[in-house]
Amino acid sequence: MNENLIRLNKYLSEAGYCSRRAADKLIDAGRVTINGEVPEMGTKVSPDDVVCVDGKEVKNNKNKFVYLAFNKPIGIVCTTDTRVEKDNIIDFINYPKRIFPIGRLDKPSEGLIFLTDDGDIVNKILRASNNHEKEYIVTVDKPISQTFIERMANGVPIMDTVTKKCYVEKLDSHTFKIILTQGLNRQIRRMCEYLNYEVQTLKRVRIMNILLDVPVGKYREFTDSELKELNTLLEESTKTFVPKSHSRRSK
């Protein structure tokens, strides 16, 4: 029977209610009950227990998660707080089930972002040490020099650190492709600013094995093969990360 017990924060995460970190805050605030009782942090629950948040039951339908690939338009904000932001991603999509974005894509940017109700996969993808590839197409305000490409690829000092080495390729006079394994705030824009370039457009076209292939403002569900490969990549990355491509990323 003990094999069926899981920690309360994991239960809420797997139920798609929120991330484990957010669940810990709800538990600490006394907003979560198990069978009508306020539990202690770290309490485990069984499939027969009734878990409620603010008096409303949260059911864990573990195998019925939603995984969406969404092409975020410029001007939409990646937040679940619909009270704060008018142009938020949740209201824009208006999905019939409670979902939340994985990571962020800033307001002036567009492109691929994942949305799900699977809190467990959120934790795995956001774990910084996992080095998940994210690919972007960027246009800047003036011609791109070879020096710019080399400096972007070898690391730029921003936000009291130096960015990781990455793959950068010039596509035309004002456009380049960059593949990051980091997620610093406004990273590409800050890197360009440091080198005296200004980003004009920024589009994310790939996250790990998922490609952007839907029109702006539209979404689709992951295919079974995509989800299977994604889970394989996540399983591998929680152990030891070994780059599979883009050898120019070597240290």
Short mmCIF file of C-alpha atoms in Angstrom, two decimals:
data_model
loop_
_atom_site.label_atom_id
_atom_site.label_comp_id
_atom_site.label_asym_id
_atom_site.label_seq_id
_atom_site.Cartn_x
_atom_site.Cartn_y
_atom_site.Cartn_z
CA MET A 1 0.00 0.00 0.00
CA ASN A 2 2.91 2.35 0.75
CA GLU A 3 3.90 2.16 -2.92
CA ASN A 4 0.74 4.09 -3.80
CA LEU A 5 1.54 6.96 -1.43
CA ILE A 6 2.96 10.14 -2.94
CA ARG A 7 3.93 13.45 -1.39
CA LEU A 8 1.16 16.05 -1.37
CA ASN A 9 3.09 18.58 -3.45
CA LYS A 10 3.74 15.93 -6.11
CA TYR A 11 0.04 14.99 -6.09
CA LEU A 12 -0.96 18.60 -6.83
CA SER A 13 1.75 18.85 -9.49
CA GLU A 14 0.69 15.64 -11.24
CA ALA A 15 -2.92 16.77 -11.05
CA GLY A 16 -1.93 19.78 -13.12
CA TYR A 17 -3.00 22.22 -10.42
CA CYS A 18 0.38 23.93 -10.03
CA SER A 19 4.10 23.30 -9.76
CA ARG A 20 5.58 21.58 -6.70
CA ARG A 21 7.06 24.85 -5.48
CA ALA A 22 3.67 26.58 -5.73
CA ALA A 23 2.07 23.58 -4.01
CA ASP A 24 4.47 23.93 -1.07
CA LYS A 25 3.36 27.55 -0.66
CA LEU A 26 -0.31 26.54 -0.69
CA ILE A 27 0.33 23.82 1.88
CA ASP A 28 2.35 26.18 4.09
CA ALA A 29 -0.49 28.72 3.92
CA GLY A 30 -2.98 26.11 5.17
CA ARG A 31 -5.05 26.26 1.99
CA VAL A 32 -4.78 22.52 1.30
CA THR A 33 -6.71 19.81 3.11
CA ILE A 34 -6.64 16.01 3.04
CA ASN A 35 -9.97 14.45 4.00
CA GLY A 36 -10.95 17.75 5.61
CA GLU A 37 -7.80 18.09 7.70
CA VAL A 38 -4.96 20.59 7.21
CA PRO A 39 -1.80 18.50 6.70
CA GLU A 40 1.82 19.11 7.60
CA MET A 41 4.46 19.75 4.95
CA GLY A 42 5.71 16.47 3.48
CA THR A 43 2.49 14.55 4.15
CA LYS A 44 1.80 11.72 1.72
CA VAL A 45 -1.57 10.88 0.21
CA SER A 46 -3.15 7.71 -1.13
CA PRO A 47 -5.47 7.30 -4.14
CA ASP A 48 -8.43 7.11 -1.72
CA ASP A 49 -7.74 10.45 -0.03
CA VAL A 50 -9.74 13.56 -0.91
CA VAL A 51 -7.43 16.51 -1.54
CA CYS A 52 -8.89 20.03 -1.67
CA VAL A 53 -7.45 23.50 -2.29
CA ASP A 54 -9.53 26.31 -0.84
CA GLY A 55 -12.32 23.79 -0.29
CA LYS A 56 -12.44 22.56 -3.90
CA GLU A 57 -11.45 18.97 -4.66
CA VAL A 58 -8.38 18.41 -6.85
CA LYS A 59 -8.43 15.09 -8.69
CA ASN A 60 -5.26 13.51 -9.97
CA ASN A 61 -5.98 12.21 -13.47
CA LYS A 62 -2.32 11.40 -14.04
CA ASN A 63 -2.63 9.88 -17.50
CA LYS A 64 -4.87 12.55 -19.04
CA PHE A 65 -2.48 15.45 -19.31
CA VAL A 66 -2.61 18.15 -21.97
CA TYR A 67 0.56 19.11 -23.86
CA LEU A 68 0.28 22.03 -26.28
CA ALA A 69 2.75 23.66 -28.69
CA PHE A 70 1.63 27.29 -29.07
CA ASN A 71 2.90 29.98 -31.44
CA LYS A 72 2.79 33.02 -29.15
CA PRO A 73 2.10 36.34 -30.87
CA ILE A 74 4.00 39.52 -30.05
CA GLY A 75 2.27 41.41 -27.22
CA ILE A 76 1.01 38.36 -25.31
CA VAL A 77 2.40 37.93 -21.79
CA CYS A 78 3.36 34.50 -20.44
CA THR A 79 1.59 34.65 -17.09
CA THR A 80 -1.21 32.69 -15.46
CA ASP A 81 -2.28 35.69 -13.37
CA THR A 82 -5.26 36.83 -15.39
CA ARG A 83 -6.00 39.59 -12.86
CA VAL A 84 -2.72 41.40 -13.50
CA GLU A 85 -2.16 41.22 -17.24
CA LYS A 86 -4.90 41.96 -19.76
CA ASP A 87 -3.06 40.36 -22.70
CA ASN A 88 -2.10 37.16 -20.89
CA ILE A 89 -1.49 33.82 -22.54
CA ILE A 90 -4.24 31.97 -20.62
CA ASP A 91 -7.06 34.29 -21.67
CA PHE A 92 -5.72 34.43 -25.23
CA ILE A 93 -5.79 30.64 -25.69
CA ASN A 94 -8.98 30.21 -23.65
CA TYR A 95 -8.39 26.48 -23.30
CA PRO A 96 -11.26 24.61 -21.58
CA LYS A 97 -8.91 23.02 -19.02
CA ARG A 98 -6.58 24.66 -16.49
CA ILE A 99 -3.11 24.83 -18.12
CA PHE A 100 0.03 26.88 -17.59
CA PRO A 101 3.06 27.83 -19.73
CA ILE A 102 6.44 26.15 -19.33
CA GLY A 103 8.97 28.93 -19.03
CA ARG A 104 8.60 32.34 -20.60
CA LEU A 105 8.86 34.21 -23.87
CA ASP A 106 8.93 37.95 -23.32
CA LYS A 107 6.18 40.25 -24.54
CA PRO A 108 7.99 41.67 -27.61
CA SER A 109 8.98 38.16 -28.78
CA GLU A 110 7.02 35.50 -30.63
CA GLY A 111 7.22 31.80 -31.28
CA LEU A 112 7.10 28.44 -29.61
CA ILE A 113 6.07 27.93 -26.01
CA PHE A 114 4.67 24.85 -24.30
CA LEU A 115 1.53 24.79 -22.19
CA THR A 116 0.45 21.86 -20.04
CA ASP A 117 -1.37 20.74 -16.92
CA ASP A 118 1.45 18.30 -16.06
CA GLY A 119 3.37 19.98 -13.25
CA ASP A 120 5.95 17.21 -13.18
CA ILE A 121 7.18 17.83 -16.72
CA VAL A 122 7.36 21.56 -15.96
CA ASN A 123 9.90 20.88 -13.21
CA LYS A 124 12.02 18.68 -15.48
CA ILE A 125 12.11 21.10 -18.39
CA LEU A 126 12.83 24.15 -16.24
CA ARG A 127 15.66 22.49 -14.33
CA ALA A 128 18.60 24.66 -15.42
CA SER A 129 21.18 21.87 -15.23
CA ASN A 130 19.36 19.90 -17.91
CA ASN A 131 20.73 22.02 -20.76
CA HIS A 132 17.67 21.80 -22.99
CA GLU A 133 18.18 23.31 -26.45
CA LYS A 134 16.03 26.26 -27.54
CA GLU A 135 16.47 27.65 -31.05
CA TYR A 136 15.75 31.22 -32.11
CA ILE A 137 15.77 33.29 -35.31
CA VAL A 138 16.76 36.89 -34.60
CA THR A 139 16.98 40.03 -36.72
CA VAL A 140 19.03 43.03 -35.60
CA ASP A 141 19.27 46.69 -36.57
CA LYS A 142 22.55 46.65 -38.51
CA PRO A 143 24.73 44.29 -40.56
CA ILE A 144 26.06 41.30 -38.66
CA SER A 145 29.84 41.01 -38.51
CA GLN A 146 31.87 37.83 -38.04
CA THR A 147 33.13 39.31 -34.77
CA PHE A 148 29.53 39.59 -33.54
CA ILE A 149 28.88 35.91 -34.37
CA GLU A 150 32.06 34.75 -32.63
CA ARG A 151 31.47 36.83 -29.50
CA MET A 152 27.84 35.72 -29.21
CA ALA A 153 28.93 32.09 -29.55
CA ASN A 154 31.77 32.27 -27.02
CA GLY A 155 29.89 33.96 -24.18
CA VAL A 156 28.85 37.51 -23.32
CA PRO A 157 28.99 39.14 -19.85
CA ILE A 158 25.45 40.00 -18.76
CA MET A 159 23.62 40.00 -15.42
CA ASP A 160 26.79 39.43 -13.35
CA THR A 161 27.70 36.27 -15.26
CA VAL A 162 29.02 35.15 -18.64
CA THR A 163 26.60 33.33 -20.92
CA LYS A 164 27.36 29.74 -21.85
CA LYS A 165 29.01 29.01 -25.16
CA CYS A 166 26.37 28.39 -27.80
CA TYR A 167 25.77 27.73 -31.48
CA VAL A 168 25.32 30.89 -33.60
CA GLU A 169 24.94 31.02 -37.38
CA LYS A 170 24.56 34.03 -39.67
CA LEU A 171 21.57 33.59 -42.02
CA ASP A 172 21.72 36.90 -43.90
CA SER A 173 23.06 40.41 -43.40
CA HIS A 174 20.74 41.21 -40.46
CA THR A 175 19.52 37.76 -39.34
CA PHE A 176 21.10 34.99 -37.29
CA LYS A 177 20.15 31.70 -35.69
CA ILE A 178 21.12 30.97 -32.09
CA ILE A 179 20.69 27.79 -30.03
CA LEU A 180 20.74 28.34 -26.27
CA THR A 181 20.86 25.92 -23.38
CA GLN A 182 20.31 28.70 -20.85
CA GLY A 183 17.27 30.66 -19.82
CA LEU A 184 18.48 33.99 -18.46
CA ASN A 185 15.99 36.85 -18.43
CA ARG A 186 15.88 38.54 -21.88
CA GLN A 187 19.16 36.76 -22.60
CA ILE A 188 19.44 37.26 -26.38
CA ARG A 189 18.36 40.90 -26.20
CA ARG A 190 20.89 41.60 -23.42
CA MET A 191 23.67 39.80 -25.32
CA CYS A 192 22.99 41.86 -28.44
CA GLU A 193 22.79 45.10 -26.44
CA TYR A 194 26.19 44.39 -24.90
CA LEU A 195 27.64 44.16 -28.43
CA ASN A 196 25.84 47.37 -29.49
CA TYR A 197 23.16 45.67 -31.57
CA GLU A 198 19.43 46.08 -31.07
CA VAL A 199 17.01 43.20 -31.61
CA GLN A 200 14.27 44.00 -34.12
CA THR A 201 12.47 40.65 -34.14
CA LEU A 202 12.95 37.49 -32.11
CA LYS A 203 11.19 34.19 -32.78
CA ARG A 204 11.67 30.88 -30.98
CA VAL A 205 11.37 28.07 -33.53
CA ARG A 206 12.31 24.97 -31.52
CA ILE A 207 12.36 23.65 -27.97
CA MET A 208 14.28 20.38 -27.68
CA ASN A 209 12.64 18.05 -30.25
CA ILE A 210 9.47 20.10 -30.83
CA LEU A 211 9.44 22.39 -33.88
CA LEU A 212 7.29 25.46 -34.44
CA ASP A 213 4.88 24.45 -37.21
CA VAL A 214 1.60 26.27 -36.50
CA PRO A 215 0.49 29.80 -37.51
CA VAL A 216 0.90 32.72 -35.11
CA GLY A 217 -1.77 32.60 -32.40
CA LYS A 218 -2.56 28.91 -32.95
CA TYR A 219 -1.67 25.77 -30.99
CA ARG A 220 -1.62 22.03 -31.45
CA GLU A 221 -1.21 19.01 -29.20
CA PHE A 222 2.06 17.11 -29.08
CA THR A 223 2.05 13.96 -31.19
CA ASP A 224 2.56 10.65 -29.39
CA SER A 225 6.01 10.27 -30.95
CA GLU A 226 7.01 13.81 -29.92
CA LEU A 227 5.91 13.22 -26.34
CA LYS A 228 7.73 9.88 -26.21
CA GLU A 229 10.96 11.44 -27.51
CA LEU A 230 10.58 14.43 -25.17
CA ASN A 231 10.25 12.15 -22.15
CA THR A 232 13.31 10.20 -23.30
CA LEU A 233 15.33 13.40 -23.57
CA LEU A 234 14.15 14.51 -20.13
CA GLU A 235 15.03 11.15 -18.62
CA GLU A 236 18.54 11.34 -20.10
CA SER A 237 19.10 14.95 -19.12
CA THR A 238 18.39 14.36 -15.45
CA LYS A 239 21.44 12.08 -15.42
CA THR A 240 24.39 13.35 -17.43
CA PHE A 241 24.00 15.81 -20.26
CA VAL A 242 25.91 14.91 -23.43
CA PRO A 243 25.47 17.27 -26.39
CA LYS A 244 24.19 15.33 -29.39
CA SER A 245 24.76 18.02 -31.99
CA HIS A 246 26.27 21.43 -32.67
CA SER A 247 29.79 20.56 -31.59
CA ARG A 248 30.71 24.25 -31.81
CA ARG A 249 29.21 24.48 -28.34
CA SER A 250 32.29 22.80 -26.85
CA LYS A 251 33.89 24.44 -23.87
#
